[in-house]
């Protein structure tokens, strides 16, 4: 109960802080729309109006970006990007944890071990120590990360689109549990992400492409770099989603690639709810029927056993990621 109260207080303070910032730096209307969107997102009593406020925010954000990132928008409007992608010769699976896996929370370590079991040497772990081996960024990006004007969360957005633009492959957030290796068909997709239906076409925590230079990642990378050259604060926490939505609506090739992506990972959020519960292989088999990747969170602590000593889903995941089989654990 204390944990939930603390989380509620922290979220409320963050929403209030964002409201004040948005009011002074953008407009009162945008601040109110953003405040109402956050309230709908977290507290749900006005859930039916969630998308209305999202659309209002989206319109403001895109107008702001058009004014402040003119070079990027010129590339979009004048189609100054390649429509011929090159299939990647080596499909890699990218995972990022800035501090290194030895300093990661327990859940992140469990998810990473499981991913390596499933995908072997396809997995590339990026940290502060080896990032420069794969990507280079302008000095102002590194300076703003060091000064915390760009948070590690938003730096990871820049990293993921930059990797996928340059190398292709698959980005998986470090807090994702994989029940198996990715299906083979993913490796040949021009655009891949979770997709429930044509109203839910992507999730930033799981995105990929079997090609280098796909315009969706090239263009978003360009916008991010131009945006952060001129700004010290992110206009919206979900800026990546707003950009994906805009490109889906305005770039025919991106629109086509997203719509043609088959529905997949429909149970992506279910595993999280079971983590503290007693391990049940029947439930796990059910939710894995059409889902291979589940989004979790390291911010909520989970026990590996219940109060009466029974193994939880989280405890089973820990054993499985270590290669301990069911009959060996007892």
Coordinates of C-alpha atoms in Angstrom, one line a residue:
X1 CA 0.0 0.0 0.0
X2 CA 2.9 2.4 0.9
X3 CA 4.5 1.6 -2.5
X4 CA 1.3 2.5 -4.4
X5 CA 0.8 5.7 -2.4
X6 CA 4.4 6.7 -3.1
X7 CA 4.0 5.9 -6.8
X8 CA 0.8 8.0 -6.9
X9 CA 2.5 10.9 -5.3
X10 CA 5.5 10.8 -7.6
X11 CA 3.3 10.6 -10.7
X12 CA 1.1 13.5 -9.5
X13 CA 4.2 15.7 -8.9
X14 CA 5.6 14.8 -12.3
X15 CA 2.3 15.7 -14.0
X16 CA 2.1 19.0 -12.1
X17 CA 5.7 19.8 -13.0
X18 CA 5.0 19.1 -16.7
X19 CA 1.9 21.3 -16.6
X20 CA 3.9 24.3 -15.3
X21 CA 6.7 23.8 -17.8
X22 CA 4.2 23.4 -20.7
X23 CA 2.4 26.6 -19.7
X24 CA 5.5 28.8 -19.6
X25 CA 7.2 27.3 -22.7
X26 CA 4.4 26.4 -25.0
X27 CA 0.9 27.6 -24.2
X28 CA -1.9 27.3 -21.7
X29 CA -4.1 25.3 -24.1
X30 CA -1.3 22.8 -24.7
X31 CA -0.6 22.6 -20.9
X32 CA -4.3 21.8 -20.2
X33 CA -4.5 19.2 -23.0
X34 CA -1.4 17.5 -21.8
X35 CA -2.5 17.6 -18.2
X36 CA -5.9 16.1 -19.1
X37 CA -4.2 13.4 -21.2
X38 CA -2.0 12.3 -18.3
X39 CA -5.0 12.2 -16.0
X40 CA -6.8 10.0 -18.5
X41 CA -3.8 7.8 -18.9
X42 CA -3.0 7.2 -15.3
X43 CA -6.3 7.5 -13.4
X44 CA -8.8 6.4 -16.0
X45 CA -12.1 8.0 -14.8
X46 CA -12.1 10.0 -18.1
X47 CA -10.7 7.2 -20.2
X48 CA -13.2 7.7 -23.0
X49 CA -11.7 11.2 -23.7
X50 CA -8.1 9.9 -23.8
X51 CA -7.8 9.9 -27.6
X52 CA -9.5 13.3 -27.9
X53 CA -6.8 14.9 -25.8
X54 CA -4.1 12.8 -27.6
X55 CA -5.2 14.1 -31.0
X56 CA -5.2 17.7 -29.7
X57 CA -1.7 17.3 -28.3
X58 CA -0.6 15.6 -31.5
X59 CA -1.7 18.5 -33.6
X60 CA 0.1 21.0 -31.5
X61 CA 3.3 18.9 -31.4
X62 CA 3.5 18.5 -35.2
X63 CA 2.9 22.2 -35.7
X64 CA 5.7 23.0 -33.3
X65 CA 8.1 20.5 -34.9
X66 CA 7.4 21.9 -38.4
X67 CA 8.4 25.3 -37.2
X68 CA 11.4 24.2 -35.2
X69 CA 12.8 21.4 -37.4
X70 CA 12.4 22.9 -40.9
X71 CA 15.2 20.9 -42.5
X72 CA 13.7 17.6 -41.4
X73 CA 10.3 18.6 -42.5
X74 CA 11.6 19.7 -45.9
X75 CA 13.0 16.2 -46.4
X76 CA 9.6 14.7 -45.6
X77 CA 7.5 17.0 -47.8
X78 CA 10.0 17.0 -50.7
X79 CA 10.6 13.2 -50.4
X80 CA 14.3 13.7 -49.9
X81 CA 14.8 10.1 -48.6
X82 CA 15.5 6.8 -50.3
X83 CA 12.7 4.4 -51.1
X84 CA 15.1 1.6 -52.0
X85 CA 16.2 -0.3 -48.9
X86 CA 19.0 -2.8 -48.7
X87 CA 18.3 -6.2 -46.9
X88 CA 20.6 -6.5 -43.9
X89 CA 23.3 -9.2 -44.2
X90 CA 23.3 -9.8 -40.4
X91 CA 20.1 -9.5 -38.5
X92 CA 21.0 -8.3 -35.0
X93 CA 18.9 -7.9 -31.9
X94 CA 19.7 -4.7 -30.0
X95 CA 19.3 -4.3 -26.2
X96 CA 20.4 -1.2 -24.3
X97 CA 21.3 -0.7 -20.7
X98 CA 23.5 2.3 -20.1
X99 CA 25.1 1.1 -16.8
X100 CA 25.9 -2.4 -18.1
X101 CA 24.1 -5.6 -17.3
X102 CA 26.1 -6.2 -14.1
X103 CA 24.5 -3.1 -12.6
X104 CA 21.0 -3.8 -14.0
X105 CA 17.9 -4.6 -11.8
X106 CA 17.0 -8.2 -11.2
X107 CA 14.2 -8.2 -13.8
X108 CA 16.4 -6.8 -16.5
X109 CA 19.1 -9.4 -15.9
X110 CA 16.4 -12.2 -16.1
X111 CA 15.0 -10.9 -19.3
X112 CA 18.5 -10.5 -20.8
X113 CA 19.6 -14.0 -19.9
X114 CA 16.4 -15.4 -21.4
X115 CA 16.9 -13.4 -24.6
X116 CA 20.4 -14.7 -25.0
X117 CA 19.2 -18.2 -24.5
X118 CA 16.6 -17.8 -27.2
X119 CA 18.6 -15.7 -29.7
X120 CA 22.3 -16.5 -29.1
X121 CA 24.9 -14.4 -30.8
X122 CA 22.3 -12.3 -32.6
X123 CA 22.0 -10.3 -29.3
X124 CA 24.0 -7.1 -29.0
X125 CA 24.1 -5.4 -25.6
X126 CA 24.8 -1.7 -25.8
X127 CA 26.2 0.2 -22.8
X128 CA 27.9 3.5 -22.2
X129 CA 31.2 1.6 -22.7
X130 CA 30.6 0.2 -26.2
X131 CA 28.0 2.5 -27.8
X132 CA 30.7 4.4 -29.7
X133 CA 31.6 1.2 -31.5
X134 CA 28.2 1.3 -33.3
X135 CA 27.0 4.9 -33.4
X136 CA 28.4 8.4 -33.4
X137 CA 26.3 11.4 -32.4
X138 CA 27.0 15.2 -32.5
X139 CA 28.7 16.6 -29.5
X140 CA 25.6 18.5 -28.4
X141 CA 23.8 15.1 -27.9
X142 CA 26.5 13.8 -25.6
X143 CA 26.6 17.1 -23.7
X144 CA 22.9 17.1 -23.1
X145 CA 22.9 13.5 -22.0
X146 CA 25.7 14.3 -19.5
X147 CA 23.8 17.3 -18.2
X148 CA 20.6 15.3 -18.0
X149 CA 18.8 17.6 -20.4
X150 CA 18.3 14.4 -22.4
X151 CA 17.2 11.6 -20.1
X152 CA 18.5 8.1 -20.6
X153 CA 15.0 7.1 -21.6
X154 CA 14.9 9.6 -24.4
X155 CA 18.5 9.0 -25.3
X156 CA 17.4 5.4 -25.9
X157 CA 14.8 6.7 -28.4
X158 CA 17.6 8.4 -30.4
X159 CA 19.7 5.2 -30.1
X160 CA 17.0 2.8 -31.3
X161 CA 16.0 4.7 -34.4
X162 CA 19.7 5.4 -35.3
X163 CA 20.6 1.7 -35.0
X164 CA 17.6 0.6 -37.1
X165 CA 18.3 3.2 -39.7
X166 CA 21.9 2.2 -40.1
X167 CA 21.9 -1.5 -39.4
X168 CA 18.3 -2.8 -39.4
X169 CA 17.6 -5.6 -37.1
X170 CA 15.3 -5.7 -34.0
X171 CA 15.2 -3.4 -31.0
X172 CA 13.9 -5.0 -27.8
X173 CA 13.6 -3.0 -24.6
X174 CA 15.7 -4.5 -21.8
X175 CA 12.5 -5.1 -19.7
X176 CA 11.0 -7.5 -22.3
X177 CA 10.6 -11.2 -21.6
X178 CA 10.8 -13.5 -24.6
X179 CA 9.1 -16.9 -24.5
X180 CA 10.9 -17.9 -27.7
X181 CA 13.1 -16.6 -30.5
X182 CA 11.4 -14.1 -32.8
X183 CA 9.4 -15.8 -35.6
X184 CA 11.5 -16.1 -38.8
X185 CA 9.2 -14.0 -40.9
X186 CA 10.1 -10.9 -38.8
X187 CA 13.7 -11.0 -40.3
X188 CA 12.3 -10.1 -43.7
X189 CA 9.8 -7.4 -42.8
X190 CA 10.3 -3.8 -44.0
X191 CA 8.8 -2.7 -40.7
X192 CA 8.0 -4.7 -37.6
X193 CA 6.5 -4.0 -34.2
X194 CA 3.7 -5.3 -32.0
X195 CA 0.3 -4.9 -33.8
X196 CA -3.1 -5.7 -32.3
X197 CA -5.1 -4.2 -35.1
X198 CA -5.0 -1.3 -37.6
X199 CA -5.6 1.2 -34.8
X200 CA -2.6 -0.2 -32.8
X201 CA 0.3 -0.4 -35.3
X202 CA 3.4 -0.1 -33.3
X203 CA 5.1 -0.1 -29.9
X204 CA 8.4 1.7 -29.4
X205 CA 9.7 -0.9 -27.1
X206 CA 9.8 -3.6 -29.9
X207 CA 10.6 -2.3 -33.4
X208 CA 12.6 -3.6 -36.3
X209 CA 13.3 -3.9 -40.0
X210 CA 15.0 -6.4 -42.2
X211 CA 16.5 -3.5 -44.2
X212 CA 18.9 -0.7 -43.6
X213 CA 17.8 2.9 -44.5
X214 CA 14.1 2.4 -44.0
X215 CA 12.6 5.9 -44.2
X216 CA 10.6 5.6 -40.9
X217 CA 13.8 5.3 -38.9
X218 CA 15.9 7.6 -41.1
X219 CA 13.4 10.4 -40.9
X220 CA 12.8 10.1 -37.1
X221 CA 16.5 10.0 -36.5
X222 CA 16.9 13.2 -38.5
X223 CA 14.0 14.9 -36.6
X224 CA 15.4 13.9 -33.2
X225 CA 18.9 15.3 -34.0
X226 CA 17.5 18.6 -35.3
X227 CA 15.1 18.9 -32.4
X228 CA 17.8 18.4 -29.7
X229 CA 20.2 20.8 -31.4
X230 CA 17.7 23.6 -30.7
X231 CA 15.9 22.4 -27.5
X232 CA 16.8 21.5 -24.0
X233 CA 13.5 19.9 -23.0
X234 CA 11.3 17.2 -24.7
X235 CA 8.0 18.6 -25.7
X236 CA 6.3 15.3 -25.0
X237 CA 7.3 12.0 -23.3
X238 CA 5.8 10.0 -26.2
X239 CA 7.4 12.1 -29.0
X240 CA 8.4 8.9 -30.8
X241 CA 4.8 7.8 -31.0
X242 CA 3.7 11.2 -32.4
X243 CA 6.3 11.0 -35.1
X244 CA 5.3 7.4 -36.0
X245 CA 1.7 8.5 -36.3
X246 CA 2.6 11.5 -38.5
X247 CA 4.8 9.5 -40.8
X248 CA 2.1 6.8 -41.1
X249 CA -0.4 9.4 -42.2
X250 CA 1.9 11.3 -44.6
X251 CA 4.5 8.9 -46.1
X252 CA 2.9 6.3 -48.4
X253 CA 5.6 3.7 -48.1
X254 CA 5.5 3.8 -44.3
X255 CA 1.7 3.7 -44.4
X256 CA 1.9 0.6 -46.6
X257 CA 4.5 -1.2 -44.6
X258 CA 2.7 -0.7 -41.3
X259 CA -0.7 -1.7 -42.7
X260 CA 0.7 -4.9 -44.3
X261 CA 2.3 -6.0 -41.0
X262 CA 0.4 -9.0 -39.7
X263 CA -1.3 -8.9 -36.3
X264 CA 1.1 -10.3 -33.6
X265 CA 1.8 -10.3 -29.9
X266 CA -1.7 -9.7 -28.8
X267 CA -1.0 -10.7 -25.2
X268 CA 2.0 -8.5 -24.8
X269 CA 0.8 -7.0 -21.5
X270 CA -0.6 -10.0 -19.8
X271 CA 2.5 -11.6 -18.3
X272 CA 3.2 -8.5 -16.1
X273 CA -0.1 -9.1 -14.2
X274 CA 0.9 -12.7 -13.3
X275 CA 4.4 -12.0 -12.1
X276 CA 3.5 -12.0 -8.3
X277 CA 1.1 -15.0 -8.7
X278 CA 1.8 -18.7 -8.1
X279 CA 3.4 -20.2 -11.2
X280 CA 0.9 -21.9 -13.4
X281 CA 2.2 -23.5 -16.7
X282 CA -1.3 -23.7 -18.2
X283 CA -1.7 -19.9 -17.9
X284 CA 1.7 -19.3 -19.4
X285 CA 1.1 -21.6 -22.3
X286 CA -2.2 -19.8 -23.0
X287 CA -0.7 -16.3 -23.1
X288 CA 2.2 -17.5 -25.2
X289 CA 0.0 -19.0 -27.9
X290 CA 0.3 -16.0 -30.2
X291 CA 2.8 -13.9 -28.3
X292 CA 6.6 -14.3 -28.0
X293 CA 7.6 -11.0 -26.5
X294 CA 6.1 -9.5 -23.3
X295 CA 6.6 -5.9 -21.9
X296 CA 7.4 -5.8 -18.2
X297 CA 8.7 -3.1 -15.8
X298 CA 11.6 -3.2 -13.4
X299 CA 10.2 -0.4 -11.2
X300 CA 7.8 -2.7 -9.3
X301 CA 9.5 -5.2 -7.0
X302 CA 8.4 -8.9 -7.4
X303 CA 9.0 -11.8 -5.1
X304 CA 10.3 -15.2 -6.4
X305 CA 8.2 -17.0 -3.8
X306 CA 4.8 -16.3 -2.2
X307 CA 4.5 -15.8 1.6
X308 CA 3.9 -19.6 2.0
X309 CA 6.9 -20.6 -0.1
X310 CA 5.3 -21.3 -3.4
X311 CA 7.1 -20.3 -6.6
X312 CA 5.7 -17.3 -8.5
X313 CA 5.8 -16.6 -12.2
X314 CA 8.7 -14.3 -11.5
X315 CA 10.5 -17.0 -9.6
X316 CA 10.0 -19.5 -12.5
X317 CA 11.3 -16.9 -15.0
X318 CA 14.4 -16.5 -12.9
X319 CA 15.1 -20.2 -12.9
X320 CA 14.3 -20.6 -16.6
X321 CA 16.6 -17.8 -17.5
X322 CA 19.4 -19.6 -15.6
X323 CA 18.7 -22.8 -17.5
X324 CA 17.2 -24.5 -14.4
X325 CA 14.5 -27.0 -15.5
X326 CA 11.3 -27.5 -13.6
X327 CA 12.3 -30.8 -12.1
X328 CA 15.8 -29.5 -11.1
X329 CA 14.4 -26.6 -9.1
X330 CA 12.7 -28.7 -6.4

